mmCIF file of C-alpha atoms in Angstrom:
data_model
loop_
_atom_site.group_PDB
_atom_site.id
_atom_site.type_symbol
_atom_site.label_atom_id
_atom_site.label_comp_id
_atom_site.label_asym_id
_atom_site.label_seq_id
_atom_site.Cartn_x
_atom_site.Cartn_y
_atom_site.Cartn_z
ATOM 1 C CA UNK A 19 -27.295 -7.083 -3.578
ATOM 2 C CA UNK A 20 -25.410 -7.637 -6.290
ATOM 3 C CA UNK A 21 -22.312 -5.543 -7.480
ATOM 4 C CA UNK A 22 -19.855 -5.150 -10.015
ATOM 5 C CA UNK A 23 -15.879 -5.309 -9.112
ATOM 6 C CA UNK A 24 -13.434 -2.883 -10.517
ATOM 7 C CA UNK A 25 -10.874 -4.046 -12.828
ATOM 8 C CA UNK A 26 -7.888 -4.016 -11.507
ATOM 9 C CA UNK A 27 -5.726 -0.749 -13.526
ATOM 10 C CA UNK A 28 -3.046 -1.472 -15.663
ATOM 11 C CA UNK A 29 0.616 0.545 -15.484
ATOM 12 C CA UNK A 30 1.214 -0.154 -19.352
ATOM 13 C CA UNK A 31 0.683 2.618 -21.345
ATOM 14 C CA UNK A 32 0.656 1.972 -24.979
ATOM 15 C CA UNK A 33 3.578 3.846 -27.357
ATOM 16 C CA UNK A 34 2.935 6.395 -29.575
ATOM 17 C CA UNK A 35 2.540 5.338 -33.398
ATOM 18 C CA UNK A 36 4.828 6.160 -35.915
ATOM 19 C CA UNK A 37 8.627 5.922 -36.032
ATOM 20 C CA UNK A 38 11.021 5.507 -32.877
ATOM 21 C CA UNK A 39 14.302 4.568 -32.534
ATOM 22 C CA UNK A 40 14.777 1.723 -30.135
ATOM 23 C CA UNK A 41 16.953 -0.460 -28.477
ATOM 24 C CA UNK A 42 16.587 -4.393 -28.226
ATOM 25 C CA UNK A 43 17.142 -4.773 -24.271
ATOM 26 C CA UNK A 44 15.907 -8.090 -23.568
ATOM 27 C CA UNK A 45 15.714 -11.312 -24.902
ATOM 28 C CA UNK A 46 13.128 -14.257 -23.541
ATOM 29 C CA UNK A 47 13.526 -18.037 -24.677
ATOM 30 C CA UNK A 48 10.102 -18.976 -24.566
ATOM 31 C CA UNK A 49 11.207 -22.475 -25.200
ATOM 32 C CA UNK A 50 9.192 -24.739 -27.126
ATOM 33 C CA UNK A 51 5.210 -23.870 -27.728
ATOM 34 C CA UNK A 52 2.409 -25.004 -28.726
ATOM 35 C CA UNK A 53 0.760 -23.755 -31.671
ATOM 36 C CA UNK A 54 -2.894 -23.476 -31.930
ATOM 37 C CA UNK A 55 -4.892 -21.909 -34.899
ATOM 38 C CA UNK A 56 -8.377 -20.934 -34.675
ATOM 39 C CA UNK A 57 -8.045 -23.648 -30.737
ATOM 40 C CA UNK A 58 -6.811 -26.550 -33.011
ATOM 41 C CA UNK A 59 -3.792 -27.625 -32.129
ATOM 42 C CA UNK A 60 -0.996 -27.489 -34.582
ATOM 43 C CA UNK A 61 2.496 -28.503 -33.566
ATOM 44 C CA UNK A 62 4.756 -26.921 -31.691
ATOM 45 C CA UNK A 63 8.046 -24.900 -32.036
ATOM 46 C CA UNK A 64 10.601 -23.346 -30.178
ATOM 47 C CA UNK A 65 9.565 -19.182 -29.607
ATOM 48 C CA UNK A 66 11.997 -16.056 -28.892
ATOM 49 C CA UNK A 67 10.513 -12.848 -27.596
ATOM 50 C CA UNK A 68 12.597 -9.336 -27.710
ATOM 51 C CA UNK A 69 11.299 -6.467 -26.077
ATOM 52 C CA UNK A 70 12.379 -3.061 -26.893
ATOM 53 C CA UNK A 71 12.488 0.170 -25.054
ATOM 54 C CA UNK A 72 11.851 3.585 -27.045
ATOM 55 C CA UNK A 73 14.818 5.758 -27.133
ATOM 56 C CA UNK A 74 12.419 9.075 -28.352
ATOM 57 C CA UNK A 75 12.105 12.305 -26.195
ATOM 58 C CA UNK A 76 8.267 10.544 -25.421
ATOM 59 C CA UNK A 77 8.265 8.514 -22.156
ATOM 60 C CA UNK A 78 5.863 7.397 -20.068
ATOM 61 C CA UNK A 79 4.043 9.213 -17.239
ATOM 62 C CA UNK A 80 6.863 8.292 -14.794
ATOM 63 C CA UNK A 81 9.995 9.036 -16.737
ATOM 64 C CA UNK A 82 10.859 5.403 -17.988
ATOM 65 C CA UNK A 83 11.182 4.569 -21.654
ATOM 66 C CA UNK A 84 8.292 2.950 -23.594
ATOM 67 C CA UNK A 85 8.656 -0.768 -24.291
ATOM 68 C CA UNK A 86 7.341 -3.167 -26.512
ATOM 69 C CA UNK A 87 7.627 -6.753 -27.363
ATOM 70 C CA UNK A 88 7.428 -9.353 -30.145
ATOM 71 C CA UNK A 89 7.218 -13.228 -30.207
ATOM 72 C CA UNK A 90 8.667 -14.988 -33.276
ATOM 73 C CA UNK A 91 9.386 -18.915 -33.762
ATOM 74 C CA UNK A 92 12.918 -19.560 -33.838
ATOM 75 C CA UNK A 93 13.362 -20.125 -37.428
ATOM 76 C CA UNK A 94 15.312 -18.827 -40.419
ATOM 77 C CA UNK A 95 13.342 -20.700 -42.978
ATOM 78 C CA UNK A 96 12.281 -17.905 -46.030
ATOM 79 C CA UNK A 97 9.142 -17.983 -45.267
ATOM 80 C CA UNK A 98 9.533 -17.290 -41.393
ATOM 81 C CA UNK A 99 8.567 -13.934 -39.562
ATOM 82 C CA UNK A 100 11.786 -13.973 -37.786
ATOM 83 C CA UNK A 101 13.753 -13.991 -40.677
ATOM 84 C CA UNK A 102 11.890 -11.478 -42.974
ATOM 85 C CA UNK A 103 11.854 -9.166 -39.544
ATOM 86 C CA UNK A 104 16.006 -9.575 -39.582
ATOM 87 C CA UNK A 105 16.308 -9.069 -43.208
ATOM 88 C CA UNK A 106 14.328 -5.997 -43.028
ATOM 89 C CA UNK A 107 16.604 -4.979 -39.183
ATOM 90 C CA UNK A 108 19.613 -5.716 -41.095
ATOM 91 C CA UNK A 109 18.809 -3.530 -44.596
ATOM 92 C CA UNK A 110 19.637 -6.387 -46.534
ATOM 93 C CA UNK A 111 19.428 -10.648 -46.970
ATOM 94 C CA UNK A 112 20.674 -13.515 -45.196
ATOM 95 C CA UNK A 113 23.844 -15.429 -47.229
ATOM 96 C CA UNK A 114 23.278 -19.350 -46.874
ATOM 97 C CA UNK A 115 26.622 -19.401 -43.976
ATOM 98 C CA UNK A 116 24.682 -16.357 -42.088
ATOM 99 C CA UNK A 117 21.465 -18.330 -42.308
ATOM 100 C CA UNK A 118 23.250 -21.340 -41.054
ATOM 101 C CA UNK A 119 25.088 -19.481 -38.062
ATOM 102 C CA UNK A 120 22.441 -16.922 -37.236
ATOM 103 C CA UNK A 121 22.820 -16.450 -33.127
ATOM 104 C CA UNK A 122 20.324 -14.364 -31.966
ATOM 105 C CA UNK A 123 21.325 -13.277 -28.753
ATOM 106 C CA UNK A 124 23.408 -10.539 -31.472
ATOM 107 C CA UNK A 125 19.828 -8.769 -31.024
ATOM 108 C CA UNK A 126 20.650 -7.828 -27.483
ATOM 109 C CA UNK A 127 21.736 -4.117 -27.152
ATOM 110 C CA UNK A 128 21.483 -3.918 -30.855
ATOM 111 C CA UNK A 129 19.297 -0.322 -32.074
ATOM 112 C CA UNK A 130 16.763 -0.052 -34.950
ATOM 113 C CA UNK A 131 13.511 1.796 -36.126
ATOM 114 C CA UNK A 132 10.717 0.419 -34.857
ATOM 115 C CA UNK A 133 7.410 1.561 -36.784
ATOM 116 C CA UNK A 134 4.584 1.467 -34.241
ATOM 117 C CA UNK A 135 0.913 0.827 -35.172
ATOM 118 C CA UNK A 136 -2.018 0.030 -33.286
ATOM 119 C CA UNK A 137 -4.632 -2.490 -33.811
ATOM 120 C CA UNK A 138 -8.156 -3.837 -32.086
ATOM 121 C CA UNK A 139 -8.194 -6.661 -30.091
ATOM 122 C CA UNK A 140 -11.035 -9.338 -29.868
ATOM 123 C CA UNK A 141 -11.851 -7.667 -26.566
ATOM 124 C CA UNK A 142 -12.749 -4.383 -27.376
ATOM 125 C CA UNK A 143 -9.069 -2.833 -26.535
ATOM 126 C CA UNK A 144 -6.138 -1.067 -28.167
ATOM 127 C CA UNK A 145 -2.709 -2.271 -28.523
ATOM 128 C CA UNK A 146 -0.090 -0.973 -29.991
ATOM 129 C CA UNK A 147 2.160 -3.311 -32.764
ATOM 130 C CA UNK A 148 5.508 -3.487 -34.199
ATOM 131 C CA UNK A 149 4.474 -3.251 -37.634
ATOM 132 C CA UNK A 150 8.177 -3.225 -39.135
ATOM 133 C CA UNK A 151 12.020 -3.022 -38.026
ATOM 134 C CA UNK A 152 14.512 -0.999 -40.399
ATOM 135 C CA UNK A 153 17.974 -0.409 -39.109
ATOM 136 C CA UNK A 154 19.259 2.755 -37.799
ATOM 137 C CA UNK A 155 19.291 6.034 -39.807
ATOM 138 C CA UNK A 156 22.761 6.606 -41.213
ATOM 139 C CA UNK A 157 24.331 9.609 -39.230
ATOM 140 C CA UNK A 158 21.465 9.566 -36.086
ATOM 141 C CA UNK A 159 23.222 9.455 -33.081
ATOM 142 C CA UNK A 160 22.145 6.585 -30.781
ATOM 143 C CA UNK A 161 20.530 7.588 -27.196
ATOM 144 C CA UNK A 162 21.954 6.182 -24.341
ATOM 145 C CA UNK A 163 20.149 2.794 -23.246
ATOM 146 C CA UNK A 164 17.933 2.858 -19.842
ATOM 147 C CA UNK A 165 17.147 -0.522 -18.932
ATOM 148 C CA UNK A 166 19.861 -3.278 -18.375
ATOM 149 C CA UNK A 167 20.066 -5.810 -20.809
ATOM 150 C CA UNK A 168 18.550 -9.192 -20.434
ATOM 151 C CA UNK A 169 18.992 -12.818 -22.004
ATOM 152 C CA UNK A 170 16.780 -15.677 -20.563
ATOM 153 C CA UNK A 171 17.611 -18.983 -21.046
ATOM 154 C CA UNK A 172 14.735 -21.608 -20.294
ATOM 155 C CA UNK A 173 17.251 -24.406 -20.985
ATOM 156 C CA UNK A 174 19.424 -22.860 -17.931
ATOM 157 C CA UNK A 175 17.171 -20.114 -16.236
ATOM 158 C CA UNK A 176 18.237 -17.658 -14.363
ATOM 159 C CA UNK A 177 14.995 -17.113 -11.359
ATOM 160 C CA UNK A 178 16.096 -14.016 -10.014
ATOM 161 C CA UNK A 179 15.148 -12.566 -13.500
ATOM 162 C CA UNK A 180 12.125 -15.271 -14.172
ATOM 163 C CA UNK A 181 10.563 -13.591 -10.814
ATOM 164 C CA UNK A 182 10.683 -10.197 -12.540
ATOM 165 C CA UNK A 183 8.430 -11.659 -15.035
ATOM 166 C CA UNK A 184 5.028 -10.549 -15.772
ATOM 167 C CA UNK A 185 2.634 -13.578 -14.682
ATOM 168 C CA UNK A 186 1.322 -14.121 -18.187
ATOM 169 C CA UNK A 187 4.914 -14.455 -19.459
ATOM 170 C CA UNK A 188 5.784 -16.947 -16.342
ATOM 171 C CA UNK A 189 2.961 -19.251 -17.434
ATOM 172 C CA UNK A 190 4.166 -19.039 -21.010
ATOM 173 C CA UNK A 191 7.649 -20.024 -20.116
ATOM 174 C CA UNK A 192 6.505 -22.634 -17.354
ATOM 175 C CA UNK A 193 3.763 -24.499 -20.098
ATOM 176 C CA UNK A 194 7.218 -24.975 -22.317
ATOM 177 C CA UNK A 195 8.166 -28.679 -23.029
ATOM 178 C CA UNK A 196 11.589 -27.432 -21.528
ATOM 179 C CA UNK A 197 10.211 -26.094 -18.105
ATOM 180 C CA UNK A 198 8.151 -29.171 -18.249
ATOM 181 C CA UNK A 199 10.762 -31.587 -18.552
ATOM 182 C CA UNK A 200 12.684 -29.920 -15.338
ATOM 183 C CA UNK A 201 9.630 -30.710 -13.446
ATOM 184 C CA UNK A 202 9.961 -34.557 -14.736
ATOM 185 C CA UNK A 203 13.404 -34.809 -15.045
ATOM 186 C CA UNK A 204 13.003 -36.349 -18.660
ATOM 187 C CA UNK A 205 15.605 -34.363 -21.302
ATOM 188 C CA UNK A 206 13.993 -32.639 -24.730
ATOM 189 C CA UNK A 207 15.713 -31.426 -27.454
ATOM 190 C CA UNK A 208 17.819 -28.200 -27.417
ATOM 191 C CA UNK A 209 19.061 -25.520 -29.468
ATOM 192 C CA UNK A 210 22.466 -24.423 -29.728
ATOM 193 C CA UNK A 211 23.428 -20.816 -30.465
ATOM 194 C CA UNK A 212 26.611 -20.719 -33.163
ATOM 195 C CA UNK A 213 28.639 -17.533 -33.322
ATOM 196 C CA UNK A 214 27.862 -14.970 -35.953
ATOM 197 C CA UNK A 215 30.561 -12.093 -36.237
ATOM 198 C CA UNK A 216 28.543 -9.555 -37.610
ATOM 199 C CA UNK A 217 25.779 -7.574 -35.206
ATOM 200 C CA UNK A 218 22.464 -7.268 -36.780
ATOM 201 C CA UNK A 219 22.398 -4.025 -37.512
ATOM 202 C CA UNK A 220 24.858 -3.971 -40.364
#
């Protein structure tokens, strides 16, 4: 007899659309990816994810904050997400020394707006986006933070956080050229951070 078995049930819960204020409490260096379009194969380049927790008087079903993530390559080019989503963060544009000197581990513990949207995925599902990031509203006080903050390095990782890990963002981290190259022993390319002064916010 033939049968169907359950899916196994999900503990995300999706945040509410619209505005939240939010906290940057974790930063991931994906390390370098590959980039497919469409399943061709089109480079690679190095990847950052943040994830933010929602700061709101809406939480989950068990208390905790929302959270929510986004992937960007690690560029500062014009044209780059990452860049037009700090411009935006930071209320106004990059000088040429900022864009030079950009570190982004400034994002961690830094607060925004996040505005939330949802979308359909390929599969029939709803998931929720970070459709823009505006700073802070002058004069709005800013909740206290819930989770601890985080800062992965996949050039010098720390496995007592990796293990906390989802298993889809494991296997992201572990298919990077730099968790590859541990396994080998054969040295890649790395990035350096350089100092900024100024937090992203202002």
């Amino acid at each position: 007899m033939g049968f169907i078995a359950p899916q196994p049930e999900s503990s995300y819960e999706n945040p509410p659309t619209g505005m939240h204020i939010a906290r940057c409490y974790r930063l991931v260096d994906l390390g370098t990816q590959k980039k497919t379009y469409e399943g061709v194969e089109k480079g690679e380049a190095r990847k950052v994810r943040a994830s933010f927790e929602l700061l709101g008087e809406e939480r989950m079903h068990n208390g905790e904050p929302y959270s929510l993530s986004k992937t960007w390559v690690l560029s500062m080019h014009e044209k780059s997400a990452l860049r037009k989503d700090l411009s935006s963060w930071r209320g106004k544009p990059f000088t040429p020394a900022e864009e030079a000197s950009f570190d982004v581990s400034k994002l961690l513990g830094a607060y925004c707006m996040l505005n939330i949207t949802e979308e359909h995925g390929k599969d029939g599902k709803v998931y929720a986006k970070i459709s823009a990031i505006t700073p802070l509203i002058k004069g709005l006080p800013k909740p206290q933070g819930v989770n601890d903050l985080e800062l992965f390095d996949v050039d010098s990782p720390d496995m007592r956080m990796f293990e906390t890990f989802s298993d889809s963002l494991k296997k992201t981290i572990q298919d990077s050229k730099e968790w590859q190259s541990r396994q080998t022993g054969k040295q890649v390319p790395t990035f350096d951070h350089a100092d900024l002064d100024e937090d992203i916010p202002l």
